[in-house]
XYZ file of C-alpha atoms in Angstrom:
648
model
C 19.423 137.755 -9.944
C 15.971 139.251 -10.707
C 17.482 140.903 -14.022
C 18.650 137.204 -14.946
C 15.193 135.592 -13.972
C 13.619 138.374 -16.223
C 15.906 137.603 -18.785
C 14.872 133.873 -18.853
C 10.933 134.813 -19.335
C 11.813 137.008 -22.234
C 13.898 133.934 -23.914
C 11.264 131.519 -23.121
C 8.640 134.069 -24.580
C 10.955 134.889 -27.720
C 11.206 130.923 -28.242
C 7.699 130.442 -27.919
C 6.026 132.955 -29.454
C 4.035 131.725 -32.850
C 4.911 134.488 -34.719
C 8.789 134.370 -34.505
C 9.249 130.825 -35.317
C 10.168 129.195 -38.459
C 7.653 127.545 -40.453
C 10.770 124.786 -41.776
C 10.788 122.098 -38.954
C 14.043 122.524 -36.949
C 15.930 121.412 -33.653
C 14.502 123.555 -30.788
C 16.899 126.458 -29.940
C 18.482 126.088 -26.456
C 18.771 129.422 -25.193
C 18.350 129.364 -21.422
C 20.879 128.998 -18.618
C 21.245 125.334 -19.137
C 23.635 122.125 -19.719
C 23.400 120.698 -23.399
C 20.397 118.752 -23.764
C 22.178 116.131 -25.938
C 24.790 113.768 -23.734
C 26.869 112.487 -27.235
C 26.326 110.142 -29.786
C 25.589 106.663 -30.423
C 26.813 105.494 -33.950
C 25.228 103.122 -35.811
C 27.532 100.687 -35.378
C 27.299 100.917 -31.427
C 23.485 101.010 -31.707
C 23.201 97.642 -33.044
C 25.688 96.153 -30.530
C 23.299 96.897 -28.052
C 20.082 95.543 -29.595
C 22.141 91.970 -29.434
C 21.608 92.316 -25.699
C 18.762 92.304 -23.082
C 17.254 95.115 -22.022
C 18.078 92.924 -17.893
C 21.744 93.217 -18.959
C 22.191 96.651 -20.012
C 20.595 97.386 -16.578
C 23.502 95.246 -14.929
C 25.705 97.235 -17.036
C 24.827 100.443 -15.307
C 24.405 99.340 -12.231
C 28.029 98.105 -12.308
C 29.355 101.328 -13.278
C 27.310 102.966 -10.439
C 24.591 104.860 -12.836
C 21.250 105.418 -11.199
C 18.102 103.094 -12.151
C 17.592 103.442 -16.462
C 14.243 101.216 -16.713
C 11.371 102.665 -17.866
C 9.036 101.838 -15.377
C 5.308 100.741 -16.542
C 6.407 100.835 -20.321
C 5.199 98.076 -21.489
C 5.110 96.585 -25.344
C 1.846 97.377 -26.983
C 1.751 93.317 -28.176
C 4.428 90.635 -27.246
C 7.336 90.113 -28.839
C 8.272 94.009 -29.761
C 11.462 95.601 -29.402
C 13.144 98.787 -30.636
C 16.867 100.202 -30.691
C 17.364 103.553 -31.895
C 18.247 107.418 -30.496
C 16.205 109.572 -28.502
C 14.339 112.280 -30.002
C 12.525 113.412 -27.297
C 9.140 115.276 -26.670
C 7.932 117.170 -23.303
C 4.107 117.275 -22.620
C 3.129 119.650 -19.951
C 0.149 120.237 -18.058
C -3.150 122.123 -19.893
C -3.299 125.739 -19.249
C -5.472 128.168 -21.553
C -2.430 130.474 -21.572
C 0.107 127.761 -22.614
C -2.384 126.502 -25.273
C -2.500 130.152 -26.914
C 1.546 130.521 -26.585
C 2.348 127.115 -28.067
C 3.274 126.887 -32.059
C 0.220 125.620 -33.640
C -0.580 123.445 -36.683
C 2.879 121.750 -38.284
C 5.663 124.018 -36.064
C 3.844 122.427 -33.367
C 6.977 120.710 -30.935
C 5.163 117.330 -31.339
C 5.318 117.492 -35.341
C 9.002 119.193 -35.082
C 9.688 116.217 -32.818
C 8.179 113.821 -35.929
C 10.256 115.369 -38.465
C 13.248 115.008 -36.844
C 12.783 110.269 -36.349
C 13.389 107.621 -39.156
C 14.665 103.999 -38.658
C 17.179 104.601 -36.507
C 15.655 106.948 -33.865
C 12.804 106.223 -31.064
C 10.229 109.042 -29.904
C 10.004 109.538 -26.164
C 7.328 111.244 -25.068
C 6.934 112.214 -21.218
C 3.040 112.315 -20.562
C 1.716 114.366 -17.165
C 0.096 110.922 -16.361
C -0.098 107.641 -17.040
C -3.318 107.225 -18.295
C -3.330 110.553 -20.653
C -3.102 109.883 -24.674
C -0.249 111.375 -26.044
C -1.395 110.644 -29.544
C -3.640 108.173 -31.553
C -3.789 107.224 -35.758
C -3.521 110.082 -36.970
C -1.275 111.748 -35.615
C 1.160 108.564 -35.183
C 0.507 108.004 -39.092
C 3.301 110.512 -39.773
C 5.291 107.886 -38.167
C 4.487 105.550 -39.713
C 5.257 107.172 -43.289
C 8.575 107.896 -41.791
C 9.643 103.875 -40.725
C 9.665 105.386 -36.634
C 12.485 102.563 -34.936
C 9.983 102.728 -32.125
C 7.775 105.060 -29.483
C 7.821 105.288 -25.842
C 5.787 106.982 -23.350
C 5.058 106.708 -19.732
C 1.255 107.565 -21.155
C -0.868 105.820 -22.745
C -1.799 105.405 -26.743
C -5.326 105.112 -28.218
C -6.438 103.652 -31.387
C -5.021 100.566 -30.457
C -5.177 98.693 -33.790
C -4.309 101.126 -36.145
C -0.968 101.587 -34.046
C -0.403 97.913 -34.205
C -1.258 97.845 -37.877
C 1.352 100.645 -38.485
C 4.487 98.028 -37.745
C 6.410 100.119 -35.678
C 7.332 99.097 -31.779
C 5.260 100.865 -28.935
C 5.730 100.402 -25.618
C 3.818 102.780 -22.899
C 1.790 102.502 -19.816
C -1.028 101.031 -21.430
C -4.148 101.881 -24.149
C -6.830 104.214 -23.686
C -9.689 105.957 -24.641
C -9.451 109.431 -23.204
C -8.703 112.303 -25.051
C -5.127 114.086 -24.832
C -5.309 117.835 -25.805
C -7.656 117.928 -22.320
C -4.854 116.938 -20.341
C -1.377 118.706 -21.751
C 0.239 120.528 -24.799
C 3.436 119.646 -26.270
C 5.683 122.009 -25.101
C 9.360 121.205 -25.987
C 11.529 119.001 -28.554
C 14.720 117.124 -27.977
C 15.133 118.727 -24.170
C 16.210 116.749 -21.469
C 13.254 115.148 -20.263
C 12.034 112.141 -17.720
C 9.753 109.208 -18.071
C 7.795 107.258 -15.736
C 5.342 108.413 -13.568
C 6.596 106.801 -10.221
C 10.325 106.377 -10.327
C 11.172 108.857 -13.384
C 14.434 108.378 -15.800
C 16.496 110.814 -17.175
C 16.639 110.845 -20.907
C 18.688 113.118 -23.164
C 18.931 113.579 -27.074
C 20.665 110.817 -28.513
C 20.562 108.440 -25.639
C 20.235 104.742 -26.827
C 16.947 103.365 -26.252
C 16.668 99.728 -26.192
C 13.140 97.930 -25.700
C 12.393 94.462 -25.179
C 10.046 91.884 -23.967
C 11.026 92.647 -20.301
C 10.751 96.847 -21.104
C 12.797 99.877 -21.886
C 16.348 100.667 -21.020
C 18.126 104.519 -21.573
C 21.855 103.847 -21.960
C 23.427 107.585 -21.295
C 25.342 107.981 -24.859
C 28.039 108.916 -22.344
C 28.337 105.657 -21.409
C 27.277 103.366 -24.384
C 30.738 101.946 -25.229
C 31.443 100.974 -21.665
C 28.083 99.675 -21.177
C 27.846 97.657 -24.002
C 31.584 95.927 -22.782
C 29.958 95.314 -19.114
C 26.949 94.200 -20.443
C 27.821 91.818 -23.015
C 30.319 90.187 -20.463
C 27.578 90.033 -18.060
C 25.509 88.100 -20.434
C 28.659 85.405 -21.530
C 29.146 84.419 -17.900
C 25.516 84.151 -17.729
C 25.739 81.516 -20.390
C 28.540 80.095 -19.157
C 26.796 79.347 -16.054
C 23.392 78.100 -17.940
C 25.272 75.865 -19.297
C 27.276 74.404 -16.910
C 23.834 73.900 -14.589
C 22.029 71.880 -17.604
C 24.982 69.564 -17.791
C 25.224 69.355 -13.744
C 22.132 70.133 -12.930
C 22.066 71.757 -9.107
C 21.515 74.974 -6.969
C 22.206 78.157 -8.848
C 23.478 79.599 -6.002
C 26.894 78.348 -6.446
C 27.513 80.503 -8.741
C 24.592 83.402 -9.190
C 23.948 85.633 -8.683
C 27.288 87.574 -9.532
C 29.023 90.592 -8.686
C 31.893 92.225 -8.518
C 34.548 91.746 -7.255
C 34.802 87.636 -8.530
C 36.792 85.698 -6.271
C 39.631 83.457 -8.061
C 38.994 80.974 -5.553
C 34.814 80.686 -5.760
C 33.066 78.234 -7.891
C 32.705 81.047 -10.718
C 36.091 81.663 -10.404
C 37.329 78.342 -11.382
C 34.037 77.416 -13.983
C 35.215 81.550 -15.843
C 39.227 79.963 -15.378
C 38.056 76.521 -16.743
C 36.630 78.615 -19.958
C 39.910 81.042 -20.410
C 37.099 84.159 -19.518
C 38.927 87.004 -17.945
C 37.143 88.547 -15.253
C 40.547 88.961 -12.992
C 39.720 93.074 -13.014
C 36.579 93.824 -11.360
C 37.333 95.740 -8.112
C 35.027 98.593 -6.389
C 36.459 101.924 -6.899
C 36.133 104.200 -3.328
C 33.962 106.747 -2.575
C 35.343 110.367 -3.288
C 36.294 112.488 0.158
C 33.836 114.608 0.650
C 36.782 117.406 0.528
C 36.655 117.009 -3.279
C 33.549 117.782 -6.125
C 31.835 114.316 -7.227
C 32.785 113.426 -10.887
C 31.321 111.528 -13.159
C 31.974 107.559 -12.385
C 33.555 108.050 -9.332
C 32.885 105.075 -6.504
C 31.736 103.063 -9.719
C 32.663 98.986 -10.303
C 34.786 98.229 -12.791
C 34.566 95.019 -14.552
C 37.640 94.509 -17.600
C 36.503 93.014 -20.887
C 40.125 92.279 -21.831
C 40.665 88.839 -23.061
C 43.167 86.630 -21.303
C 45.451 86.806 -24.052
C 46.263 89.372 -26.603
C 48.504 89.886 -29.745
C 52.070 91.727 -29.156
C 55.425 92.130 -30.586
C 57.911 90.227 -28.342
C 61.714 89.885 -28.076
C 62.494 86.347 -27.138
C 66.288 86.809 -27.631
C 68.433 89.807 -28.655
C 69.469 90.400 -31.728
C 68.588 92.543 -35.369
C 65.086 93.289 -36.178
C 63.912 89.872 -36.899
C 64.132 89.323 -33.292
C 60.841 90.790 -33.069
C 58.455 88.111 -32.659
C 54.626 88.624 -33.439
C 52.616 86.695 -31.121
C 48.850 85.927 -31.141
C 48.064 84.493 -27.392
C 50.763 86.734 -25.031
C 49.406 86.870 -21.580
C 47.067 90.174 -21.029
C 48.620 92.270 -18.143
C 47.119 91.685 -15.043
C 47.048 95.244 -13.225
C 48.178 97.034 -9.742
C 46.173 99.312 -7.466
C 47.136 102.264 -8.862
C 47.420 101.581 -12.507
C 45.036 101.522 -15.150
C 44.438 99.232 -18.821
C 44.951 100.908 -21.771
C 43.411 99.252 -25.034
C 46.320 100.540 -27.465
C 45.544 101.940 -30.662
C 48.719 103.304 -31.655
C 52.172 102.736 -30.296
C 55.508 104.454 -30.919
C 58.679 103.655 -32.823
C 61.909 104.924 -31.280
C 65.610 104.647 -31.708
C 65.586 103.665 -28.344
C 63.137 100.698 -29.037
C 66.607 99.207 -31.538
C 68.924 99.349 -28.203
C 67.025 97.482 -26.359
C 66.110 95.050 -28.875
C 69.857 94.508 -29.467
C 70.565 94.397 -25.749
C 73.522 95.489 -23.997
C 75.042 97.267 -20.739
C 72.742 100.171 -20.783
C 69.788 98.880 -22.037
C 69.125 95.064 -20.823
C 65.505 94.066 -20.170
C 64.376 90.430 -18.395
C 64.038 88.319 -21.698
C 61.189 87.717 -22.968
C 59.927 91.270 -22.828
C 56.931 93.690 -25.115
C 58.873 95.905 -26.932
C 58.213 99.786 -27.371
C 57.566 102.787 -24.657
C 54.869 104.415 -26.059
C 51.483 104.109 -26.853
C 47.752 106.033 -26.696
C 44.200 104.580 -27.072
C 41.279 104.156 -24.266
C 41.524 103.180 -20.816
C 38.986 100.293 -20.457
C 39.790 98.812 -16.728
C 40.518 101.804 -13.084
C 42.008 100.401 -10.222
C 40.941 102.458 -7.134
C 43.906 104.386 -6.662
C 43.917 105.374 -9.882
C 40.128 106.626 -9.742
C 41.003 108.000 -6.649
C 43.209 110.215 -9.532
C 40.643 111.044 -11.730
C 41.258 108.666 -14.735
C 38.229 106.580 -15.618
C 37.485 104.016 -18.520
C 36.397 105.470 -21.744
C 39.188 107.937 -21.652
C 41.870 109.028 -24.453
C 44.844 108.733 -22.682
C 48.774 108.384 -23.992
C 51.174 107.316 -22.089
C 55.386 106.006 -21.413
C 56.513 102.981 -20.204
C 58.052 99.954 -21.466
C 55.699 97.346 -23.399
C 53.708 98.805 -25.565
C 53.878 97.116 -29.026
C 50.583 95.129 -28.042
C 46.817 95.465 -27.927
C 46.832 96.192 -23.835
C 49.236 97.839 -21.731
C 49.117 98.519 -17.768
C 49.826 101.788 -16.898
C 50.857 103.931 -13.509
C 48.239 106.397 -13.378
C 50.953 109.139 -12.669
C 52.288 108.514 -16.157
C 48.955 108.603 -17.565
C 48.257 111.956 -20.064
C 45.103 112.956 -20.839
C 44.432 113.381 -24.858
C 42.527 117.225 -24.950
C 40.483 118.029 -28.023
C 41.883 119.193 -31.026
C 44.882 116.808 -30.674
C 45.134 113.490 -32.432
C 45.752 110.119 -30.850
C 48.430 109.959 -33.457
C 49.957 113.119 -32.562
C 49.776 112.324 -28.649
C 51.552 109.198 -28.980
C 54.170 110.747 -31.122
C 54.570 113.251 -28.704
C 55.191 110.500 -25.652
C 58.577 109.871 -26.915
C 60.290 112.230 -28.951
C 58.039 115.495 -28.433
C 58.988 115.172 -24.572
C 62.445 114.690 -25.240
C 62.490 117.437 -27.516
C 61.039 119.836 -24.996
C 63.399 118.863 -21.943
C 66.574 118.665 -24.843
C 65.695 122.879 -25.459
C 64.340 124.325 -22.180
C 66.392 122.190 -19.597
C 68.889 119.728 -20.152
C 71.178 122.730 -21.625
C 70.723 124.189 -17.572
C 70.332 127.385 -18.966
C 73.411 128.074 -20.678
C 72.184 129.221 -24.029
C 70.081 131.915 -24.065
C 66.957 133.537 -26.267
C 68.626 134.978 -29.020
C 71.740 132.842 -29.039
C 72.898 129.923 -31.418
C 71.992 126.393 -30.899
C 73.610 123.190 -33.410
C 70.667 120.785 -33.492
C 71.829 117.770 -35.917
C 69.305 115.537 -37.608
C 66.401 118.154 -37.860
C 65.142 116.164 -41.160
C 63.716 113.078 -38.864
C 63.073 111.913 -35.680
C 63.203 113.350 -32.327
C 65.068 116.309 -33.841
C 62.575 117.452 -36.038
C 60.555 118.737 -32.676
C 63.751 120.132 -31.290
C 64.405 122.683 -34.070
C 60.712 123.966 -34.033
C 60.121 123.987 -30.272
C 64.002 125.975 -29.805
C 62.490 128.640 -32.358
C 59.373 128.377 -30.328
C 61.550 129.246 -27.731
C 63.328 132.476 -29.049
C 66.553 130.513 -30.056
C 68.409 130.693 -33.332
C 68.881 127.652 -34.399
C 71.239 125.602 -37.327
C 70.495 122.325 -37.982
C 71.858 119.253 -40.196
C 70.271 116.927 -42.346
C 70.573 114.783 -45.468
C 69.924 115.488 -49.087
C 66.068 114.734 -49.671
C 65.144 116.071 -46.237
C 65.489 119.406 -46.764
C 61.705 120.054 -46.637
C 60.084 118.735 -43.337
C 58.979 120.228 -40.929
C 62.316 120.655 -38.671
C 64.309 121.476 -41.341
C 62.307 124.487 -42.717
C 62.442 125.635 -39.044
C 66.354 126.269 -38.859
C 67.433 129.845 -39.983
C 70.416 127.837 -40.841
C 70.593 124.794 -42.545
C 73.813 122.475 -43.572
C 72.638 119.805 -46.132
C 75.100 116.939 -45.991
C 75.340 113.865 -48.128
C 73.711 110.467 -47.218
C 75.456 107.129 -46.356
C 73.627 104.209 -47.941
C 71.388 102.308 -45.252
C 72.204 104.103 -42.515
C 70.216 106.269 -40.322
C 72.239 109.304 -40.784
C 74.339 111.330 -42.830
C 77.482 111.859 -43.927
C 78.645 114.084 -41.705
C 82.263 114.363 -43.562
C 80.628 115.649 -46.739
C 80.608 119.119 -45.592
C 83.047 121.115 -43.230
C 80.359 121.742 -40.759
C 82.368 123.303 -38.070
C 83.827 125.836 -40.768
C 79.928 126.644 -41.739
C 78.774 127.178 -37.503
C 81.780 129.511 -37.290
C 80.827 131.652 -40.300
C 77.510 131.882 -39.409
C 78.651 132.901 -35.714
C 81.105 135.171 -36.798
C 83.519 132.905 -35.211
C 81.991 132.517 -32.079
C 80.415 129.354 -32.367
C 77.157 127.830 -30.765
C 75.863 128.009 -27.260
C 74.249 124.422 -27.257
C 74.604 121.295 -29.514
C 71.947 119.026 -29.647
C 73.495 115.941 -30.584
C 71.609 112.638 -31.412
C 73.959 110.724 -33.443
C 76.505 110.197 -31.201
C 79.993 108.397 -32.873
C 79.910 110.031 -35.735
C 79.334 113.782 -34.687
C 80.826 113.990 -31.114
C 83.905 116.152 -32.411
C 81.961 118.109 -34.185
C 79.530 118.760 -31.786
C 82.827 119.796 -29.539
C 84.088 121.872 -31.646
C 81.160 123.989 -32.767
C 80.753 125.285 -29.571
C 81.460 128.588 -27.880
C 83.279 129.655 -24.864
C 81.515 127.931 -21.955
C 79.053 126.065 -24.287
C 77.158 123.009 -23.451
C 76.878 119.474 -25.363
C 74.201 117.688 -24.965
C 74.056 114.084 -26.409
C 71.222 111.620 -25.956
C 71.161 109.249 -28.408
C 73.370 106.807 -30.157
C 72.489 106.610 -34.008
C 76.033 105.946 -35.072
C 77.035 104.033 -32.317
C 78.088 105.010 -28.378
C 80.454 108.283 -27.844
C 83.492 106.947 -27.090
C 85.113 107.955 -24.039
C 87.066 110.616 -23.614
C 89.511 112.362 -21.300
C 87.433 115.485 -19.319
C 90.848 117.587 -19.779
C 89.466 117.874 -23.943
C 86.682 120.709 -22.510
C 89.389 122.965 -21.047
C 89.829 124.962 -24.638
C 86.737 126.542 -24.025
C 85.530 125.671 -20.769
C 82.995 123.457 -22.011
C 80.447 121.546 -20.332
C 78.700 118.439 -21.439
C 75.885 115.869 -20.258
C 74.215 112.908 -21.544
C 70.555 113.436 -20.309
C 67.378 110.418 -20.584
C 64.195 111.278 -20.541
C 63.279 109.591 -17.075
C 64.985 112.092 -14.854
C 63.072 115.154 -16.602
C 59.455 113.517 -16.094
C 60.171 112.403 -12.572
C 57.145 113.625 -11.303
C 53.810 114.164 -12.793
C 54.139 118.168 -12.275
C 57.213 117.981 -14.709
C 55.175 115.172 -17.025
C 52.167 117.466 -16.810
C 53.878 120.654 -17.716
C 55.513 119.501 -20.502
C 52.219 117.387 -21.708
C 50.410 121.116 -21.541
C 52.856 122.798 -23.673
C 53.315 120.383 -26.259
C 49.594 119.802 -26.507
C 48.703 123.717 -26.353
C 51.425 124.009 -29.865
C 50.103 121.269 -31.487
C 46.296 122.591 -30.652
C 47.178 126.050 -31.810
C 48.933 124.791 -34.927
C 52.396 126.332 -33.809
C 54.139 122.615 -33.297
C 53.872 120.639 -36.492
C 53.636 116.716 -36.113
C 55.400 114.926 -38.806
C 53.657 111.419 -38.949
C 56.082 109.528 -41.800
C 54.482 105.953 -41.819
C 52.600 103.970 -39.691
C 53.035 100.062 -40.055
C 50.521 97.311 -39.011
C 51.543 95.429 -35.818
C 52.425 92.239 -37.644
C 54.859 94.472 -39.525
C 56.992 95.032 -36.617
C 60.468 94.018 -38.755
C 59.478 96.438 -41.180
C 59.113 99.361 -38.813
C 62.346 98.606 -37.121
C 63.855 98.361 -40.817
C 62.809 101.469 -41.873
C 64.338 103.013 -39.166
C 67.414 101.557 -39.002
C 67.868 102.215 -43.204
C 68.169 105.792 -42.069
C 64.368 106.071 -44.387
C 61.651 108.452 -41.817
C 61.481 111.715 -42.463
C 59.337 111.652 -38.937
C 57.513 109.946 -36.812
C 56.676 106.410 -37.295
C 53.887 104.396 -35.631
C 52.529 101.028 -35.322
C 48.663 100.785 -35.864
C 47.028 98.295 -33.421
């Protein structure tokens, strides 16, 4: 402990000392035993969302999400009328101490100038004085920020020069004006650390937090939280008009329906005025406290409050039928959610084979007309339910996901078949992987039970598109050798180059798969087996391929078909496996994510390939929503050479 203390002095010195710095202005170093100093970023485009809003409803934005007090206490605008939006740069003043004075970088490495160098338009000084009355800077100094259009200054201090500052046009807001003299107080000591302003009820502020000043003072929105913030807030401020507005044209108590909070009863005055307007508001609920068994996370015990709209756009099947059946609709009811699930704004959602059947209907594959189609999607979670906090998902997250309904802009999702996105994989990727990288992983480490080994022969047909693209690189992933099948002008993706063995076949016109007559494909397996034949077949096609698949295999091989490309396998007697002992199943994806271990394990490995670049996600084409026909078209002509995706 005393060698790590030591340790800290000697960086702090080494930081400090005059001689070892750089004359260039720079960000301060963080060397120390410390979190980052910056909390995110705020883009531009965020930043001026929340300079359309007061500075009182950002702070009802935090509150709501359960973030401590974020009010600059006693900064006040240096004239009425100011405000200021922009990102932290931050400057720490600390007390005066002759030995401080001599250690701190003097003349224009000084932290206050590096501080200066680093603000334009877009960025707002805060400087933490040691008390309120103290100058932390007067014309001349502040004339550098002038010169370089400062989006604003504040201090829990005080400023002097009064009317040059005003003269300079940029916002100022601190504890007030005076006359003493600065240096006799406190040096600068640090730029853009985490510091805290106001003298009597501090806040936090971190590099790149938004600052947002107005008439009424100065908010720090956590760049953690902007995006969520902004939502709350914003909605905050439209039921506020909403119920301005209603009280000038009946004039009465306010009290019937402010102040607000969550939860909003459907049966309370605001209830029925937000119904009356078509304002969703359904979703706020309280979140519950943690056990104290288990570490505090961030947001946990926070309100919720949903910014969905009432209605949304989605793709819906009214009847069953070919792809035309696939209605796009503007004003489909938003889904109203249960404890335990969470609201997913979609930004991408999957196209799957499996998406056709049901869109056709039948036997196997009837849903409750009308119905969303698709079931798979990824984008952010923007509404918890406590159950689901209770399981560590909170709004703002990257999540993908599988369950039916998902070609629309909001989805509600069972937090146990919620995935995480990690860093370093794309939404797009994640999504793809919902579908057809899961099925790919259970199709070559499970549903085969074991039967084929590392180092034995596996048929995989299709490898040129789809589902079976994954399954040839994850089953070489997986030690196995593999052969796979696919059309003329699909010899090059990604699942195809993966097969130590591949049988090109000829193409039927409009058609999702080959012609699997073209070539004696049962005489190829057995050459390349000397005779033995394959382990496992890996059989999507269905109709077409079924006696291949049966015949391709080897003494007390397995076939396993999931999917029906060219139509159903017909039935068959079980005496037909007795040549070889054969076994056979016809697996869905369901029963090999039943829990979330097995959804989890499976989400981990695919994620850690595609991470480390091993697993190769081929993204075809991705349509617009409205396109929906033209994604299941595309599909259906027997076209991807991958995955395909609807953009939301």
């Amino acid at each position: 402990l005393l060698a790590s203390i030591s340790m800290m002095f000697v960086a702090r010195a080494l930081r400090r000392a005059p001689a070892l710095r750089s004359a260039a202005p720079s960000l301060a170093c963080r060397s120390l035993a410390t979190g980052p100093a910056s909390g995110g970023a705020v883009s531009d485009e965020m930043l001026d969302k929340l300079g359309t809003l007061s500075t009182q409803a950002l702070v009802d934005g935090l509150w709501v999400m359960g973030w401590p007090p974020a009010m600059v206490e006693g900064a006040r605008g240096l004239k009425p009328g100011q405000k200021c939006k922009g990102r932290a740069i931050t400057l720490r003043m600390v007390p005066q101490r002759p030995d401080i004075a001599a250690d701190k970088p003097a003349g224009e490495i000084s932290p206050e100038y590096e501080a200066f160098e680093l603000c334009g338009p877009k960025e707002v000084l805060c400087i933490s004085s040691v008390g309120p009355w103290e100058s932390v800077g007067g014309d001349i100094k502040f004339l550098r920020l002038k010169q370089l259009g400062l989006g604003g200054l504040v201090t829990d201090g005080s400023v002097r020069d009064t009317d040059e500052i005003l003269s300079y046009g940029f916002p100022c807001f601190s504890h007030s004006t005076t006359a003493k003299q600065g240096p006799a107080a406190m040096q600068p000591w640090e730029c853009n650390g985490v510091i805290e302003l106001g003298q009597t009820n501090p806040v936090v502020v971190r590099p790149g937090d938004a600052i947002i000043g107005d008439q009424d003072g100065v908010v720090v929105v956590p760049a953690a939280a902007a995006e969520k913030v902004y939502e709350i807030a914003h909605f905050r401020e439209t039921v506020e008009g909403i119920i301005k507005e209603e009280l000038v044209k009946n004039p009465g108590p306010p009290g019937k329906y402010y102040p607000f909070k969550p939860p909003i009863k459907p049966e309370s005055p605001l209830g029925k005025l937000l119904d009356s307007k078509g304002v969703k508001y359904y979703s706020t609920r309280a979140a519950p406290a943690p056990r104290r068994s288990t570490p505090a996370r961030f947001g946990s015990g926070r309100r919720q409050l949903s910014t969905a709209p009432p209605t949304m756009r989605a793709v819906v099947i009214r009847e069953n039928g070919p792809a035309e059946s696939l209605k796009y609709e503007t004003g489909f009811p938003t889904p109203s959610l249960a404890d335990g699930q969470v609201l997913v704004k979609n930004e991408y959602t999957g196209i799957n084979f499996i998406d056709t059947y049901f869109r056709k209907g039948g036997p196997a594959y009837t849903q409750q007309l009308p119905f969303v189609s698709g079931q798979e999607g990824g984008g952010t979670i923007v509404d918890v339910t406590p159950k689901a906090a209770a399981a560590g998902l909170a709004a703002g997250q990257r999540v993908a996901y599988s369950v039916l309904g998902t070609y629309c802009e909001y989805t509600a999702v069972p937090a146990a078949k919620v995935v995480q996105v990690p860093d370093g994989v794309g939404l797009e990727q994640a999504v793809a992987c919902m579908t057809q990288g899961f099925t790919a992983h259970y199709l070559t480490n499970h549903a085969h039970a074991g039967l084929v080994k590392p180092g034995e022969w596996m048929l995989i047909h299709g490898v040129g598109g789809g589902t079976c693209q994954w399954a040839a690189q994850m089953a070489k992933l997986k030690g196995y050798k593999v052969i796979g099948t696919c059309p003329k002008g699909k010899e090059g993706v990604d699942g195809a180059t993966a097969c130590d063995e591949l049988i090109v076949t000829d193409t039927i016109a409009g058609t999702p798969y080959e012609d699997y007559s073209s070539v004696d494909i049962v005489g190829k397996v057995m050459e390349v087996t000397n005779g033995e034949g394959v382990k496992a077949v890996i059989d999507g096609i269905g109709a077409s391929t079924v006696d291949i698949s049966l015949d391709s295999l080897a003494r007390r091989g397995i076939f396993v078909t999931f999917g029906n490309a060219s139509g159903a396998v017909p039935a068959f007697p079980p005496i037909r496996l007795i040549k070889k002992s054969l076994f056979m199943t016809r697996p869905k994806m369901l029963d090999y994510v039943s829990t979330r271990e097995e959804l989890m394990m499976r989400a981990d490995e695919v994620f850690g390939w595609i991470a480390s670049g091993d697993l190769k996600v081929g993204i075809d084409k991705t349509f617009d929503l409205e396109d929906a026909v033209a994604g299941h078209q595309y599909l259906e002509a027997g076209k991807s050479k991958g995955k395909l995706l609807y953009k939301i």
